[in-house]
mmCIF file with all atom_site columns, C-alpha atoms in Angstrom:
data_model
loop_
_atom_site.group_PDB
_atom_site.id
_atom_site.type_symbol
_atom_site.label_atom_id
_atom_site.label_alt_id
_atom_site.label_comp_id
_atom_site.label_asym_id
_atom_site.label_entity_id
_atom_site.label_seq_id
_atom_site.pdbx_PDB_ins_code
_atom_site.Cartn_x
_atom_site.Cartn_y
_atom_site.Cartn_z
_atom_site.occupancy
_atom_site.B_iso_or_equiv
_atom_site.pdbx_formal_charge
_atom_site.auth_seq_id
_atom_site.auth_comp_id
_atom_site.auth_asym_id
_atom_site.auth_atom_id
_atom_site.pdbx_PDB_model_num
ATOM 1   C CA . UNK Z 1 1   ? -0.029  -0.099 -0.005  1.00 57.00 ? 14  UNK Z CA 1
ATOM 2   C CA . UNK Z 1 2   ? 1.553   3.326  -1.134  1.00 69.00 ? 15  UNK Z CA 1
ATOM 3   C CA . UNK Z 1 3   ? 1.436   6.095  1.426   1.00 89.00 ? 16  UNK Z CA 1
ATOM 4   C CA . UNK Z 1 4   ? 0.779   9.964  0.924   1.00 94.00 ? 17  UNK Z CA 1
ATOM 5   C CA . UNK Z 1 5   ? 3.356   11.392 -1.164  1.00 96.00 ? 18  UNK Z CA 1
ATOM 6   C CA . UNK Z 1 6   ? 4.134   15.207 -1.744  1.00 97.00 ? 19  UNK Z CA 1
ATOM 7   C CA . UNK Z 1 7   ? 6.249   17.185 -3.910  1.00 96.00 ? 20  UNK Z CA 1
ATOM 8   C CA . UNK Z 1 8   ? 8.406   18.961 -4.157  1.00 97.00 ? 21  UNK Z CA 1
ATOM 9   C CA . UNK Z 1 9   ? 10.399  18.238 -0.933  1.00 96.00 ? 22  UNK Z CA 1
ATOM 10  C CA . UNK Z 1 10  ? 11.712  21.864 -0.655  1.00 96.00 ? 23  UNK Z CA 1
ATOM 11  C CA . UNK Z 1 11  ? 10.823  25.184 -2.675  1.00 96.00 ? 24  UNK Z CA 1
ATOM 12  C CA . UNK Z 1 12  ? 12.140  28.489 -2.389  1.00 98.00 ? 25  UNK Z CA 1
ATOM 13  C CA . UNK Z 1 13  ? 9.971   31.306 -3.936  1.00 98.00 ? 26  UNK Z CA 1
ATOM 14  C CA . UNK Z 1 14  ? 10.110  35.150 -4.126  1.00 98.00 ? 27  UNK Z CA 1
ATOM 15  C CA . UNK Z 1 15  ? 7.515   37.441 -2.509  1.00 98.00 ? 28  UNK Z CA 1
ATOM 16  C CA . UNK Z 1 16  ? 4.537   38.029 -5.008  1.00 98.00 ? 29  UNK Z CA 1
ATOM 17  C CA . UNK Z 1 17  ? 5.161   34.736 -6.892  1.00 98.00 ? 30  UNK Z CA 1
ATOM 18  C CA . UNK Z 1 18  ? 2.775   31.811 -7.149  1.00 98.00 ? 31  UNK Z CA 1
ATOM 19  C CA . UNK Z 1 19  ? 3.350   28.277 -5.958  1.00 98.00 ? 32  UNK Z CA 1
ATOM 20  C CA . UNK Z 1 20  ? 1.617   24.965 -6.546  1.00 98.00 ? 33  UNK Z CA 1
ATOM 21  C CA . UNK Z 1 21  ? 2.323   21.995 -4.273  1.00 98.00 ? 34  UNK Z CA 1
ATOM 22  C CA . UNK Z 1 22  ? 1.274   18.396 -5.082  1.00 98.00 ? 35  UNK Z CA 1
ATOM 23  C CA . UNK Z 1 23  ? -0.126  15.288 -3.044  1.00 97.00 ? 36  UNK Z CA 1
ATOM 24  C CA . UNK Z 1 24  ? -0.867  11.854 -4.034  1.00 96.00 ? 37  UNK Z CA 1
ATOM 25  C CA . UNK Z 1 25  ? -3.298  10.296 -1.507  1.00 92.00 ? 38  UNK Z CA 1
ATOM 26  C CA . UNK Z 1 26  ? -3.001  7.047  -0.035  1.00 88.00 ? 39  UNK Z CA 1
ATOM 27  C CA . UNK Z 1 27  ? -4.848  4.303  -2.094  1.00 86.00 ? 40  UNK Z CA 1
ATOM 28  C CA . UNK Z 1 28  ? -8.670  3.957  -1.117  1.00 86.00 ? 41  UNK Z CA 1
ATOM 29  C CA . UNK Z 1 29  ? -8.638  7.383  0.188   1.00 89.00 ? 42  UNK Z CA 1
ATOM 30  C CA . UNK Z 1 30  ? -11.061 10.047 -1.245  1.00 89.00 ? 43  UNK Z CA 1
ATOM 31  C CA . UNK Z 1 31  ? -10.494 12.678 1.066   1.00 91.00 ? 44  UNK Z CA 1
ATOM 32  C CA . UNK Z 1 32  ? -7.514  15.037 1.174   1.00 93.00 ? 45  UNK Z CA 1
ATOM 33  C CA . UNK Z 1 33  ? -6.656  17.824 3.845   1.00 94.00 ? 46  UNK Z CA 1
ATOM 34  C CA . UNK Z 1 34  ? -4.165  20.296 3.678   1.00 96.00 ? 47  UNK Z CA 1
ATOM 35  C CA . UNK Z 1 35  ? -2.323  21.964 6.722   1.00 96.00 ? 48  UNK Z CA 1
ATOM 36  C CA . UNK Z 1 36  ? 0.127   24.694 6.996   1.00 97.00 ? 49  UNK Z CA 1
ATOM 37  C CA . UNK Z 1 37  ? 2.625   24.409 9.920   1.00 96.00 ? 50  UNK Z CA 1
ATOM 38  C CA . UNK Z 1 38  ? 4.710   27.320 10.979  1.00 94.00 ? 51  UNK Z CA 1
ATOM 39  C CA . UNK Z 1 39  ? 7.942   26.798 12.881  1.00 91.00 ? 52  UNK Z CA 1
ATOM 40  C CA . UNK Z 1 40  ? 7.267   25.992 16.561  1.00 90.00 ? 53  UNK Z CA 1
ATOM 41  C CA . UNK Z 1 41  ? 3.531   25.453 15.926  1.00 93.00 ? 54  UNK Z CA 1
ATOM 42  C CA . UNK Z 1 42  ? 1.120   22.747 15.376  1.00 94.00 ? 55  UNK Z CA 1
ATOM 43  C CA . UNK Z 1 43  ? -0.477  22.229 11.695  1.00 95.00 ? 56  UNK Z CA 1
ATOM 44  C CA . UNK Z 1 44  ? -3.193  24.801 10.882  1.00 95.00 ? 57  UNK Z CA 1
ATOM 45  C CA . UNK Z 1 45  ? -6.077  23.340 8.754   1.00 94.00 ? 58  UNK Z CA 1
ATOM 46  C CA . UNK Z 1 46  ? -6.258  25.081 5.427   1.00 96.00 ? 59  UNK Z CA 1
ATOM 47  C CA . UNK Z 1 47  ? -9.059  23.170 3.483   1.00 94.00 ? 60  UNK Z CA 1
ATOM 48  C CA . UNK Z 1 48  ? -10.376 19.676 2.840   1.00 92.00 ? 61  UNK Z CA 1
ATOM 49  C CA . UNK Z 1 49  ? -11.322 18.079 -0.587  1.00 92.00 ? 62  UNK Z CA 1
ATOM 50  C CA . UNK Z 1 50  ? -13.928 15.072 -0.733  1.00 89.00 ? 63  UNK Z CA 1
ATOM 51  C CA . UNK Z 1 51  ? -14.523 13.776 -4.161  1.00 87.00 ? 64  UNK Z CA 1
ATOM 52  C CA . UNK Z 1 52  ? -13.196 16.744 -5.972  1.00 90.00 ? 65  UNK Z CA 1
ATOM 53  C CA . UNK Z 1 53  ? -15.262 19.521 -4.121  1.00 92.00 ? 66  UNK Z CA 1
ATOM 54  C CA . UNK Z 1 54  ? -13.952 21.630 -1.351  1.00 92.00 ? 67  UNK Z CA 1
ATOM 55  C CA . UNK Z 1 55  ? -15.467 20.433 1.971   1.00 88.00 ? 68  UNK Z CA 1
ATOM 56  C CA . UNK Z 1 56  ? -14.624 22.853 4.486   1.00 88.00 ? 69  UNK Z CA 1
ATOM 57  C CA . UNK Z 1 57  ? -12.012 25.561 4.945   1.00 92.00 ? 70  UNK Z CA 1
ATOM 58  C CA . UNK Z 1 58  ? -10.076 27.100 7.764   1.00 91.00 ? 71  UNK Z CA 1
ATOM 59  C CA . UNK Z 1 59  ? -9.120  30.664 8.344   1.00 93.00 ? 72  UNK Z CA 1
ATOM 60  C CA . UNK Z 1 60  ? -6.945  31.246 5.222   1.00 96.00 ? 73  UNK Z CA 1
ATOM 61  C CA . UNK Z 1 61  ? -7.381  33.891 2.515   1.00 97.00 ? 74  UNK Z CA 1
ATOM 62  C CA . UNK Z 1 62  ? -8.703  33.156 -0.906  1.00 97.00 ? 75  UNK Z CA 1
ATOM 63  C CA . UNK Z 1 63  ? -5.167  33.346 -2.390  1.00 97.00 ? 76  UNK Z CA 1
ATOM 64  C CA . UNK Z 1 64  ? -4.981  29.826 -1.007  1.00 98.00 ? 77  UNK Z CA 1
ATOM 65  C CA . UNK Z 1 65  ? -6.786  27.495 -3.273  1.00 97.00 ? 78  UNK Z CA 1
ATOM 66  C CA . UNK Z 1 66  ? -6.835  23.893 -4.176  1.00 96.00 ? 79  UNK Z CA 1
ATOM 67  C CA . UNK Z 1 67  ? -7.811  21.252 -6.444  1.00 96.00 ? 80  UNK Z CA 1
ATOM 68  C CA . UNK Z 1 68  ? -8.824  17.404 -6.207  1.00 95.00 ? 81  UNK Z CA 1
ATOM 69  C CA . UNK Z 1 69  ? -8.564  15.209 -9.267  1.00 94.00 ? 82  UNK Z CA 1
ATOM 70  C CA . UNK Z 1 70  ? -10.498 12.191 -10.429 1.00 92.00 ? 83  UNK Z CA 1
ATOM 71  C CA . UNK Z 1 71  ? -7.786  9.863  -8.894  1.00 90.00 ? 84  UNK Z CA 1
ATOM 72  C CA . UNK Z 1 72  ? -8.172  11.813 -5.493  1.00 90.00 ? 85  UNK Z CA 1
ATOM 73  C CA . UNK Z 1 73  ? -4.682  13.608 -5.854  1.00 94.00 ? 86  UNK Z CA 1
ATOM 74  C CA . UNK Z 1 74  ? -4.638  17.227 -4.956  1.00 96.00 ? 87  UNK Z CA 1
ATOM 75  C CA . UNK Z 1 75  ? -2.982  20.427 -5.540  1.00 97.00 ? 88  UNK Z CA 1
ATOM 76  C CA . UNK Z 1 76  ? -2.500  23.326 -3.231  1.00 98.00 ? 89  UNK Z CA 1
ATOM 77  C CA . UNK Z 1 77  ? -2.037  26.813 -4.896  1.00 98.00 ? 90  UNK Z CA 1
ATOM 78  C CA . UNK Z 1 78  ? -0.921  29.904 -3.274  1.00 98.00 ? 91  UNK Z CA 1
ATOM 79  C CA . UNK Z 1 79  ? -0.867  33.304 -5.171  1.00 97.00 ? 92  UNK Z CA 1
ATOM 80  C CA . UNK Z 1 80  ? 0.757   36.367 -4.319  1.00 98.00 ? 93  UNK Z CA 1
ATOM 81  C CA . UNK Z 1 81  ? 3.342   34.845 -1.870  1.00 98.00 ? 94  UNK Z CA 1
ATOM 82  C CA . UNK Z 1 82  ? 3.870   36.695 1.160   1.00 98.00 ? 95  UNK Z CA 1
ATOM 83  C CA . UNK Z 1 83  ? 6.811   36.099 3.845   1.00 97.00 ? 96  UNK Z CA 1
ATOM 84  C CA . UNK Z 1 84  ? 4.690   34.671 6.315   1.00 96.00 ? 97  UNK Z CA 1
ATOM 85  C CA . UNK Z 1 85  ? 3.754   31.909 4.026   1.00 98.00 ? 98  UNK Z CA 1
ATOM 86  C CA . UNK Z 1 86  ? 7.081   30.304 4.626   1.00 97.00 ? 99  UNK Z CA 1
ATOM 87  C CA . UNK Z 1 87  ? 6.016   27.059 6.434   1.00 97.00 ? 100 UNK Z CA 1
ATOM 88  C CA . UNK Z 1 88  ? 5.776   23.248 6.046   1.00 96.00 ? 101 UNK Z CA 1
ATOM 89  C CA . UNK Z 1 89  ? 2.700   22.410 4.109   1.00 98.00 ? 102 UNK Z CA 1
ATOM 90  C CA . UNK Z 1 90  ? 1.258   19.022 4.881   1.00 97.00 ? 103 UNK Z CA 1
ATOM 91  C CA . UNK Z 1 91  ? -1.176  16.912 3.172   1.00 96.00 ? 104 UNK Z CA 1
ATOM 92  C CA . UNK Z 1 92  ? -3.238  14.108 4.737   1.00 94.00 ? 105 UNK Z CA 1
ATOM 93  C CA . UNK Z 1 93  ? -5.456  11.707 3.186   1.00 92.00 ? 106 UNK Z CA 1
ATOM 94  C CA . UNK Z 1 94  ? -8.457  9.729  4.679   1.00 88.00 ? 107 UNK Z CA 1
ATOM 95  C CA . UNK Z 1 95  ? -11.341 7.778  4.084   1.00 84.00 ? 108 UNK Z CA 1
ATOM 96  C CA . UNK Z 1 96  ? -14.367 9.999  4.550   1.00 74.00 ? 109 UNK Z CA 1
ATOM 97  C CA . UNK Z 1 97  ? -16.090 7.999  7.284   1.00 55.00 ? 110 UNK Z CA 1
ATOM 98  C CA . UNK Z 1 98  ? -12.704 7.576  9.253   1.00 60.00 ? 111 UNK Z CA 1
ATOM 99  C CA . UNK Z 1 99  ? -11.162 10.224 11.110  1.00 64.00 ? 112 UNK Z CA 1
ATOM 100 C CA . UNK Z 1 100 ? -7.620  8.714  11.021  1.00 80.00 ? 113 UNK Z CA 1
ATOM 101 C CA . UNK Z 1 101 ? -5.602  10.864 8.681   1.00 87.00 ? 114 UNK Z CA 1
ATOM 102 C CA . UNK Z 1 102 ? -2.445  9.750  7.051   1.00 91.00 ? 115 UNK Z CA 1
ATOM 103 C CA . UNK Z 1 103 ? 0.114   12.560 6.480   1.00 94.00 ? 116 UNK Z CA 1
ATOM 104 C CA . UNK Z 1 104 ? 2.710   13.140 3.888   1.00 95.00 ? 117 UNK Z CA 1
ATOM 105 C CA . UNK Z 1 105 ? 6.129   14.151 4.800   1.00 95.00 ? 118 UNK Z CA 1
ATOM 106 C CA . UNK Z 1 106 ? 5.391   17.686 3.783   1.00 96.00 ? 119 UNK Z CA 1
ATOM 107 C CA . UNK Z 1 107 ? 6.780   20.394 1.398   1.00 97.00 ? 120 UNK Z CA 1
ATOM 108 C CA . UNK Z 1 108 ? 8.998   22.971 3.015   1.00 97.00 ? 121 UNK Z CA 1
ATOM 109 C CA . UNK Z 1 109 ? 8.390   26.342 1.229   1.00 98.00 ? 122 UNK Z CA 1
ATOM 110 C CA . UNK Z 1 110 ? 10.512  29.193 1.874   1.00 97.00 ? 123 UNK Z CA 1
ATOM 111 C CA . UNK Z 1 111 ? 9.442   32.749 0.701   1.00 98.00 ? 124 UNK Z CA 1
ATOM 112 C CA . UNK Z 1 112 ? 12.162  35.260 0.261   1.00 97.00 ? 125 UNK Z CA 1
ATOM 113 C CA . UNK C 2 1   ? -7.526  32.322 20.572  1.00 76.00 ? 25  UNK C CA 1
ATOM 114 C CA . UNK C 2 2   ? -5.947  28.982 20.503  1.00 88.00 ? 26  UNK C CA 1
ATOM 115 C CA . UNK C 2 3   ? -8.576  26.305 20.904  1.00 94.00 ? 27  UNK C CA 1
ATOM 116 C CA . UNK C 2 4   ? -6.330  23.269 21.510  1.00 96.00 ? 28  UNK C CA 1
ATOM 117 C CA . UNK C 2 5   ? -3.529  23.926 23.954  1.00 97.00 ? 29  UNK C CA 1
ATOM 118 C CA . UNK C 2 6   ? -0.431  22.057 24.895  1.00 97.00 ? 30  UNK C CA 1
ATOM 119 C CA . UNK C 2 7   ? 1.164   24.033 27.603  1.00 92.00 ? 31  UNK C CA 1
ATOM 120 C CA . UNK C 2 8   ? 4.307   22.132 27.913  1.00 95.00 ? 32  UNK C CA 1
ATOM 121 C CA . UNK C 2 9   ? 6.602   22.716 25.109  1.00 95.00 ? 33  UNK C CA 1
ATOM 122 C CA . UNK C 2 10  ? 9.051   19.935 26.288  1.00 97.00 ? 34  UNK C CA 1
ATOM 123 C CA . UNK C 2 11  ? 9.172   16.925 28.696  1.00 97.00 ? 35  UNK C CA 1
ATOM 124 C CA . UNK C 2 12  ? 12.192  14.667 29.669  1.00 98.00 ? 36  UNK C CA 1
ATOM 125 C CA . UNK C 2 13  ? 11.657  11.391 31.197  1.00 98.00 ? 37  UNK C CA 1
ATOM 126 C CA . UNK C 2 14  ? 13.905  8.338  31.953  1.00 98.00 ? 38  UNK C CA 1
ATOM 127 C CA . UNK C 2 15  ? 13.574  5.042  30.141  1.00 97.00 ? 39  UNK C CA 1
ATOM 128 C CA . UNK C 2 16  ? 11.172  2.823  31.593  1.00 97.00 ? 40  UNK C CA 1
ATOM 129 C CA . UNK C 2 17  ? 9.105   5.499  33.442  1.00 98.00 ? 41  UNK C CA 1
ATOM 130 C CA . UNK C 2 18  ? 5.832   6.980  32.666  1.00 98.00 ? 42  UNK C CA 1
ATOM 131 C CA . UNK C 2 19  ? 5.383   9.823  30.255  1.00 98.00 ? 43  UNK C CA 1
ATOM 132 C CA . UNK C 2 20  ? 2.280   12.179 30.639  1.00 98.00 ? 44  UNK C CA 1
ATOM 133 C CA . UNK C 2 21  ? 1.482   14.592 28.149  1.00 98.00 ? 45  UNK C CA 1
ATOM 134 C CA . UNK C 2 22  ? -1.264  16.976 28.600  1.00 98.00 ? 46  UNK C CA 1
ATOM 135 C CA . UNK C 2 23  ? -3.830  18.781 26.300  1.00 98.00 ? 47  UNK C CA 1
ATOM 136 C CA . UNK C 2 24  ? -6.533  21.313 27.116  1.00 98.00 ? 48  UNK C CA 1
ATOM 137 C CA . UNK C 2 25  ? -9.338  22.350 24.834  1.00 97.00 ? 49  UNK C CA 1
ATOM 138 C CA . UNK C 2 26  ? -11.756 25.109 24.722  1.00 96.00 ? 50  UNK C CA 1
ATOM 139 C CA . UNK C 2 27  ? -14.390 24.429 22.126  1.00 93.00 ? 51  UNK C CA 1
ATOM 140 C CA . UNK C 2 28  ? -17.392 22.422 23.395  1.00 93.00 ? 52  UNK C CA 1
ATOM 141 C CA . UNK C 2 29  ? -18.168 21.304 19.845  1.00 91.00 ? 53  UNK C CA 1
ATOM 142 C CA . UNK C 2 30  ? -15.007 19.009 20.070  1.00 93.00 ? 54  UNK C CA 1
ATOM 143 C CA . UNK C 2 31  ? -16.220 15.531 20.469  1.00 90.00 ? 55  UNK C CA 1
ATOM 144 C CA . UNK C 2 32  ? -13.146 13.535 18.867  1.00 91.00 ? 56  UNK C CA 1
ATOM 145 C CA . UNK C 2 33  ? -9.497  13.686 20.002  1.00 93.00 ? 57  UNK C CA 1
ATOM 146 C CA . UNK C 2 34  ? -6.322  12.163 18.421  1.00 93.00 ? 58  UNK C CA 1
ATOM 147 C CA . UNK C 2 35  ? -2.818  12.213 19.286  1.00 95.00 ? 59  UNK C CA 1
ATOM 148 C CA . UNK C 2 36  ? -0.104  12.158 16.778  1.00 95.00 ? 60  UNK C CA 1
ATOM 149 C CA . UNK C 2 37  ? 3.463   11.582 16.949  1.00 97.00 ? 61  UNK C CA 1
ATOM 150 C CA . UNK C 2 38  ? 6.145   13.466 14.519  1.00 95.00 ? 62  UNK C CA 1
ATOM 151 C CA . UNK C 2 39  ? 9.718   12.554 13.657  1.00 93.00 ? 63  UNK C CA 1
ATOM 152 C CA . UNK C 2 40  ? 12.113  15.217 12.259  1.00 88.00 ? 64  UNK C CA 1
ATOM 153 C CA . UNK C 2 41  ? 11.389  15.300 8.235   1.00 85.00 ? 65  UNK C CA 1
ATOM 154 C CA . UNK C 2 42  ? 8.402   13.258 8.522   1.00 90.00 ? 66  UNK C CA 1
ATOM 155 C CA . UNK C 2 43  ? 4.738   13.880 8.623   1.00 92.00 ? 67  UNK C CA 1
ATOM 156 C CA . UNK C 2 44  ? 2.652   13.496 11.875  1.00 94.00 ? 68  UNK C CA 1
ATOM 157 C CA . UNK C 2 45  ? 1.634   9.861  12.667  1.00 94.00 ? 69  UNK C CA 1
ATOM 158 C CA . UNK C 2 46  ? -1.609  8.712  14.050  1.00 92.00 ? 70  UNK C CA 1
ATOM 159 C CA . UNK C 2 47  ? -0.922  7.206  17.593  1.00 95.00 ? 71  UNK C CA 1
ATOM 160 C CA . UNK C 2 48  ? -4.404  6.830  19.254  1.00 94.00 ? 72  UNK C CA 1
ATOM 161 C CA . UNK C 2 49  ? -7.733  8.581  19.629  1.00 92.00 ? 73  UNK C CA 1
ATOM 162 C CA . UNK C 2 50  ? -10.731 8.823  21.819  1.00 93.00 ? 74  UNK C CA 1
ATOM 163 C CA . UNK C 2 51  ? -14.472 9.922  21.344  1.00 90.00 ? 75  UNK C CA 1
ATOM 164 C CA . UNK C 2 52  ? -16.410 12.011 23.868  1.00 91.00 ? 76  UNK C CA 1
ATOM 165 C CA . UNK C 2 53  ? -18.383 9.090  24.793  1.00 91.00 ? 77  UNK C CA 1
ATOM 166 C CA . UNK C 2 54  ? -15.514 7.382  26.434  1.00 93.00 ? 78  UNK C CA 1
ATOM 167 C CA . UNK C 2 55  ? -13.212 8.599  29.209  1.00 95.00 ? 79  UNK C CA 1
ATOM 168 C CA . UNK C 2 56  ? -10.223 5.969  28.464  1.00 97.00 ? 80  UNK C CA 1
ATOM 169 C CA . UNK C 2 57  ? -8.894  4.369  25.525  1.00 97.00 ? 81  UNK C CA 1
ATOM 170 C CA . UNK C 2 58  ? -5.800  1.959  25.544  1.00 97.00 ? 82  UNK C CA 1
ATOM 171 C CA . UNK C 2 59  ? -3.434  0.566  22.835  1.00 96.00 ? 83  UNK C CA 1
ATOM 172 C CA . UNK C 2 60  ? -0.387  -1.288 24.029  1.00 97.00 ? 84  UNK C CA 1
ATOM 173 C CA . UNK C 2 61  ? 1.917   1.140  25.879  1.00 98.00 ? 85  UNK C CA 1
ATOM 174 C CA . UNK C 2 62  ? -0.415  4.079  25.222  1.00 98.00 ? 86  UNK C CA 1
ATOM 175 C CA . UNK C 2 63  ? -3.524  5.311  27.076  1.00 98.00 ? 87  UNK C CA 1
ATOM 176 C CA . UNK C 2 64  ? -5.467  8.261  26.485  1.00 98.00 ? 88  UNK C CA 1
ATOM 177 C CA . UNK C 2 65  ? -7.572  9.903  29.086  1.00 98.00 ? 89  UNK C CA 1
ATOM 178 C CA . UNK C 2 66  ? -10.508 12.429 28.630  1.00 97.00 ? 90  UNK C CA 1
ATOM 179 C CA . UNK C 2 67  ? -12.014 14.549 31.195  1.00 97.00 ? 91  UNK C CA 1
ATOM 180 C CA . UNK C 2 68  ? -14.853 16.247 29.485  1.00 95.00 ? 92  UNK C CA 1
ATOM 181 C CA . UNK C 2 69  ? -15.978 18.523 32.465  1.00 95.00 ? 93  UNK C CA 1
ATOM 182 C CA . UNK C 2 70  ? -12.607 19.745 32.740  1.00 97.00 ? 94  UNK C CA 1
ATOM 183 C CA . UNK C 2 71  ? -11.877 19.936 28.866  1.00 97.00 ? 95  UNK C CA 1
ATOM 184 C CA . UNK C 2 72  ? -8.706  18.165 29.501  1.00 97.00 ? 96  UNK C CA 1
ATOM 185 C CA . UNK C 2 73  ? -7.069  15.175 27.909  1.00 97.00 ? 97  UNK C CA 1
ATOM 186 C CA . UNK C 2 74  ? -3.860  13.425 28.529  1.00 98.00 ? 98  UNK C CA 1
ATOM 187 C CA . UNK C 2 75  ? -1.683  10.694 26.899  1.00 98.00 ? 99  UNK C CA 1
ATOM 188 C CA . UNK C 2 76  ? 0.302   8.368  29.060  1.00 98.00 ? 100 UNK C CA 1
ATOM 189 C CA . UNK C 2 77  ? 3.259   6.194  27.757  1.00 98.00 ? 101 UNK C CA 1
ATOM 190 C CA . UNK C 2 78  ? 4.104   3.337  30.054  1.00 97.00 ? 102 UNK C CA 1
ATOM 191 C CA . UNK C 2 79  ? 6.849   2.238  29.970  1.00 98.00 ? 103 UNK C CA 1
ATOM 192 C CA . UNK C 2 80  ? 8.542   5.096  27.811  1.00 98.00 ? 104 UNK C CA 1
ATOM 193 C CA . UNK C 2 81  ? 11.369  3.966  25.432  1.00 97.00 ? 105 UNK C CA 1
ATOM 194 C CA . UNK C 2 82  ? 14.052  6.122  23.705  1.00 97.00 ? 106 UNK C CA 1
ATOM 195 C CA . UNK C 2 83  ? 12.190  5.586  20.269  1.00 96.00 ? 107 UNK C CA 1
ATOM 196 C CA . UNK C 2 84  ? 9.338   7.394  21.721  1.00 97.00 ? 108 UNK C CA 1
ATOM 197 C CA . UNK C 2 85  ? 11.277  10.583 21.646  1.00 97.00 ? 109 UNK C CA 1
ATOM 198 C CA . UNK C 2 86  ? 9.417   12.870 19.169  1.00 97.00 ? 110 UNK C CA 1
ATOM 199 C CA . UNK C 2 87  ? 7.065   15.736 19.119  1.00 97.00 ? 111 UNK C CA 1
ATOM 200 C CA . UNK C 2 88  ? 3.521   14.789 20.213  1.00 98.00 ? 112 UNK C CA 1
ATOM 201 C CA . UNK C 2 89  ? 0.572   16.644 18.993  1.00 97.00 ? 113 UNK C CA 1
ATOM 202 C CA . UNK C 2 90  ? -2.892  16.773 20.389  1.00 97.00 ? 114 UNK C CA 1
ATOM 203 C CA . UNK C 2 91  ? -5.760  17.367 18.000  1.00 94.00 ? 115 UNK C CA 1
ATOM 204 C CA . UNK C 2 92  ? -9.544  17.835 18.385  1.00 93.00 ? 116 UNK C CA 1
ATOM 205 C CA . UNK C 2 93  ? -12.348 17.629 15.727  1.00 90.00 ? 117 UNK C CA 1
ATOM 206 C CA . UNK C 2 94  ? -16.116 17.634 15.841  1.00 86.00 ? 118 UNK C CA 1
ATOM 207 C CA . UNK C 2 95  ? -18.280 14.846 14.069  1.00 69.00 ? 119 UNK C CA 1
ATOM 208 C CA . UNK C 2 96  ? -19.540 17.259 11.489  1.00 57.00 ? 120 UNK C CA 1
ATOM 209 C CA . UNK C 2 97  ? -16.126 18.110 10.403  1.00 65.00 ? 121 UNK C CA 1
ATOM 210 C CA . UNK C 2 98  ? -14.463 14.774 9.447   1.00 53.00 ? 122 UNK C CA 1
ATOM 211 C CA . UNK C 2 99  ? -10.763 15.258 9.225   1.00 71.00 ? 123 UNK C CA 1
ATOM 212 C CA . UNK C 2 100 ? -10.584 18.935 9.973   1.00 84.00 ? 124 UNK C CA 1
ATOM 213 C CA . UNK C 2 101 ? -8.668  18.775 13.171  1.00 89.00 ? 125 UNK C CA 1
ATOM 214 C CA . UNK C 2 102 ? -7.309  21.468 15.207  1.00 93.00 ? 126 UNK C CA 1
ATOM 215 C CA . UNK C 2 103 ? -4.022  20.799 16.478  1.00 95.00 ? 127 UNK C CA 1
ATOM 216 C CA . UNK C 2 104 ? -1.968  22.076 19.706  1.00 97.00 ? 128 UNK C CA 1
ATOM 217 C CA . UNK C 2 105 ? 1.510   23.255 19.173  1.00 96.00 ? 129 UNK C CA 1
ATOM 218 C CA . UNK C 2 106 ? 3.075   20.045 20.321  1.00 97.00 ? 130 UNK C CA 1
ATOM 219 C CA . UNK C 2 107 ? 5.233   18.755 22.956  1.00 98.00 ? 131 UNK C CA 1
ATOM 220 C CA . UNK C 2 108 ? 8.716   17.407 22.472  1.00 97.00 ? 132 UNK C CA 1
ATOM 221 C CA . UNK C 2 109 ? 9.247   14.275 24.465  1.00 98.00 ? 133 UNK C CA 1
ATOM 222 C CA . UNK C 2 110 ? 12.796  13.162 25.348  1.00 98.00 ? 134 UNK C CA 1
ATOM 223 C CA . UNK C 2 111 ? 13.313  9.774  26.786  1.00 98.00 ? 135 UNK C CA 1
ATOM 224 C CA . UNK C 2 112 ? 16.601  9.340  28.053  1.00 97.00 ? 136 UNK C CA 1
ATOM 225 C CA . UNK C 2 113 ? 18.345  5.730  28.085  1.00 94.00 ? 137 UNK C CA 1
#
């Protein structure tokens, strides 16, 4: 059984640029959640996708957007990058009826 | 306002002894609670969970206790092993928000041989 994978591992962008992060969910999982983890803090819920539809959103501005594809993989897009967007971005997949989430290793984004 | 709080940033215990990690929450809508363990360069790994209809759940060396009236939960690890050294996150969610967990800031556990 393949686990959750994320790409790229690390990324450096300049303020104002746009970035796309990718996540492949675990086999059999149809739900993907994205989290932002700033240094020294716990993961913060960005949004969740279930069967290609957004299924809830945390306290993040609209420049954070996402997609889920028919194979349940997902993308996180961030426009107009700000310095405070520098963080570890975690993707987690789950079966909708099961709260147990399986996290990927994350993408470390640095905005300069 | 942080809805899930882990007030101890770090904890150090001797191998073989008990580790107790604490977590407090403020949102009464939370009714499902989870603990995750995180090693460096890896994503969090699910450890154990408890729903609000229970006050205790055990899985091997790990036990989670829930005190709903105090809005407090704790994770007990007995006996602690050096491989348990990691960051432990407490998370909470409500039934209507499957998989949309609110996390605490974590407690770094160090188990000394």
